C-alpha positions as a printed NumPy array, in Angstrom:
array([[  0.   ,   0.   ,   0.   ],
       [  1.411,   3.454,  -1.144],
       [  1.694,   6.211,   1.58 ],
       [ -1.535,   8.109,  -0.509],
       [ -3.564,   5.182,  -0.087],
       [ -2.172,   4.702,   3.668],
       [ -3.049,   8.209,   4.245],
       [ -6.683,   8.608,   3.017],
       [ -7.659,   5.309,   4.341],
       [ -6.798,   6.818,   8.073],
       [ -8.182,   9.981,   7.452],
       [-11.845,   8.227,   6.17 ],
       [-11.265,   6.499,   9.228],
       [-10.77 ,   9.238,  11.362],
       [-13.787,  11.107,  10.146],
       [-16.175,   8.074,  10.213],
       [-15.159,   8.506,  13.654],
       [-15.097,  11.939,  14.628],
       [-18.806,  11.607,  12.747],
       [-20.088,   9.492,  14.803],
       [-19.277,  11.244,  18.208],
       [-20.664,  14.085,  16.606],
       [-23.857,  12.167,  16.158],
       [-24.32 ,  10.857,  19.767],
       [-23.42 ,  13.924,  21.157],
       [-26.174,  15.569,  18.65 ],
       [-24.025,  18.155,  17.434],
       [-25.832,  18.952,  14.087],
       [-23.449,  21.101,  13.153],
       [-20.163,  19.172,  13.756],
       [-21.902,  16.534,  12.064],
       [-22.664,  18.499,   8.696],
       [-18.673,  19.09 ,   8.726],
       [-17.66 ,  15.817,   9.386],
       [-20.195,  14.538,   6.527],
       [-19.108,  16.942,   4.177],
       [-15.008,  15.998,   4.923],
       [-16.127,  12.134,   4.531],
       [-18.191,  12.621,   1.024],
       [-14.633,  14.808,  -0.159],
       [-12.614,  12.151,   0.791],
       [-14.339,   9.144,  -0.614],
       [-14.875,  11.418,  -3.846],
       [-11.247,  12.072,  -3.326],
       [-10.128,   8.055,  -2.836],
       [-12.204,   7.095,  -5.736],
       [-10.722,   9.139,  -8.244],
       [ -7.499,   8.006,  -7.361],
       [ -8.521,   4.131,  -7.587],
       [ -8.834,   3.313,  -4.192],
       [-11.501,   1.13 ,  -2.742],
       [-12.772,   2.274,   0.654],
       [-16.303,  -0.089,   0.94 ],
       [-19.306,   0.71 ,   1.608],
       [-20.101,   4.1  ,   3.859],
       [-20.958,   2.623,   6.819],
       [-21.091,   6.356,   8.643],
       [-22.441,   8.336,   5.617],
       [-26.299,   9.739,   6.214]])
């Protein structure tokens, strides 16, 4: 694995899970944030070939 697909793998990561705090503490607007960063970096991944599954956090 090549340090770009390293990288954006932990950074989906890291925003499915910053996401989902957002979401049980019901901070709508943290949440909106954290969606839009997730939907840019799965655009991101899958113009560059990488395969990140299904979006288990998404809305």
């Amino acid at each position: 694995m090549d340090a770009f697909t390293a990288g954006i793998l932990q950074r989906i990561k890291t925003t499915e899970s910053d996401l989902h705090r957002a979401r049980e503490a019901g901070d709508v607007f943290t949440m909106d944030v954290e969606q839009a960063e997730l939907d840019d970096l799965r655009r991101l991944a899958a113009e560059h070939g990488v395969f990140v599954g299904p979006a288990a956090q998404s809305v």
